[in-house]
Amino acid sequence: MKWFARLWKKVSEHKTAHGEPLYLYIQCEKCGEKLKVLVKKETDLERVYEEEKGGSAYRLIKEAMDSKCFSIITVRAEFDINKDIISRDISNGRFITEEEYLS
Ligand SMILES: [Zn+2]
């Protein structure tokens, strides 16, 4: 039944790569407001076809407005062909962990 185990692995990997929503936790640089931003991998990522040149396969540019001082926080992230983040960048804010967001 080895083939079955392999097949199952493939199916479950596919699921995590495309099915689960991705959350980014960010904090406003000015007022410290914490934000949770949902990234829908199916619709938010833009295909850029740069992976053959050593670049990214997908790109995300997401703007979030915090509800305290109304700064626009811009997140840019690069993704590989499996839609995993390979690099990310932020302006007007900083990335925080889920733990920091909840505390
Ligand atoms: Zn703010």
PDB file of C-alpha atoms in Angstrom, residues 56-94:
ATOM      1  CA  SER A  56       8.917  34.868  -7.152  1.00  0.00           C
ATOM      2  CA  ALA A  57       5.976  33.115  -8.731  1.00  0.00           C
ATOM      3  CA  TYR A  58       3.345  35.252  -7.050  1.00  0.00           C
ATOM      4  CA  ARG A  59       3.232  38.702  -5.532  1.00  0.00           C
ATOM      5  CA  LEU A  60       0.919  40.243  -2.967  1.00  0.00           C
ATOM      6  CA  ILE A  61       0.342  43.916  -2.369  1.00  0.00           C
ATOM      7  CA  LYS A  62      -2.140  44.538   0.394  1.00  0.00           C
ATOM      8  CA  GLU A  63      -3.187  47.771   2.034  1.00  0.00           C
ATOM      9  CA  ALA A  64      -4.771  47.914   5.462  1.00  0.00           C
ATOM     10  CA  MET A  65      -6.078  50.938   7.292  1.00  0.00           C
ATOM     11  CA  ASP A  66      -5.867  50.959  11.057  1.00  0.00           C
ATOM     12  CA  SER A  67      -8.924  52.122  12.942  1.00  0.00           C
ATOM     13  CA  LYS A  68      -7.109  54.387  15.414  1.00  0.00           C
ATOM     14  CA  CYS A  69      -4.991  56.848  13.435  1.00  0.00           C
ATOM     15  CA  PHE A  70      -6.134  55.776   9.949  1.00  0.00           C
ATOM     16  CA  SER A  71      -2.658  55.145   8.590  1.00  0.00           C
ATOM     17  CA  ILE A  72      -2.480  53.082   5.456  1.00  0.00           C
ATOM     18  CA  ILE A  73      -0.145  50.176   6.106  1.00  0.00           C
ATOM     19  CA  THR A  74       1.138  48.528   2.946  1.00  0.00           C
ATOM     20  CA  VAL A  75       2.361  44.949   2.917  1.00  0.00           C
ATOM     21  CA  ARG A  76       4.268  43.485  -0.002  1.00  0.00           C
ATOM     22  CA  ALA A  77       5.129  39.811  -0.098  1.00  0.00           C
ATOM     23  CA  GLU A  78       6.699  37.455  -2.605  1.00  0.00           C
ATOM     24  CA  PHE A  79       5.595  33.836  -2.895  1.00  0.00           C
ATOM     25  CA  ASP A  80       7.061  30.738  -4.497  1.00  0.00           C
ATOM     26  CA  ILE A  81       5.194  28.411  -6.849  1.00  0.00           C
ATOM     27  CA  ASN A  82       3.623  26.623  -3.848  1.00  0.00           C
ATOM     28  CA  LYS A  83       2.302  29.964  -2.567  1.00  0.00           C
ATOM     29  CA  ASP A  84       4.602  29.971   0.435  1.00  0.00           C
ATOM     30  CA  ILE A  85       6.033  33.338   1.446  1.00  0.00           C
ATOM     31  CA  ILE A  86       9.670  33.790   0.457  1.00  0.00           C
ATOM     32  CA  SER A  87      10.055  37.459   1.389  1.00  0.00           C
ATOM     33  CA  ARG A  88       7.954  40.259   2.802  1.00  0.00           C
ATOM     34  CA  ASP A  89       8.147  43.960   3.327  1.00  0.00           C
ATOM     35  CA  ILE A  90       5.980  46.529   5.098  1.00  0.00           C
ATOM     36  CA  SER A  91       5.611  50.294   5.185  1.00  0.00           C
ATOM     37  CA  ASN A  92       4.093  52.390   7.995  1.00  0.00           C
ATOM     38  CA  GLY A  93       4.099  49.368  10.271  1.00  0.00           C
ATOM     39  CA  ARG A  94       5.848  46.215  11.365  1.00  0.00           C
TER      40      ARG A  94
END
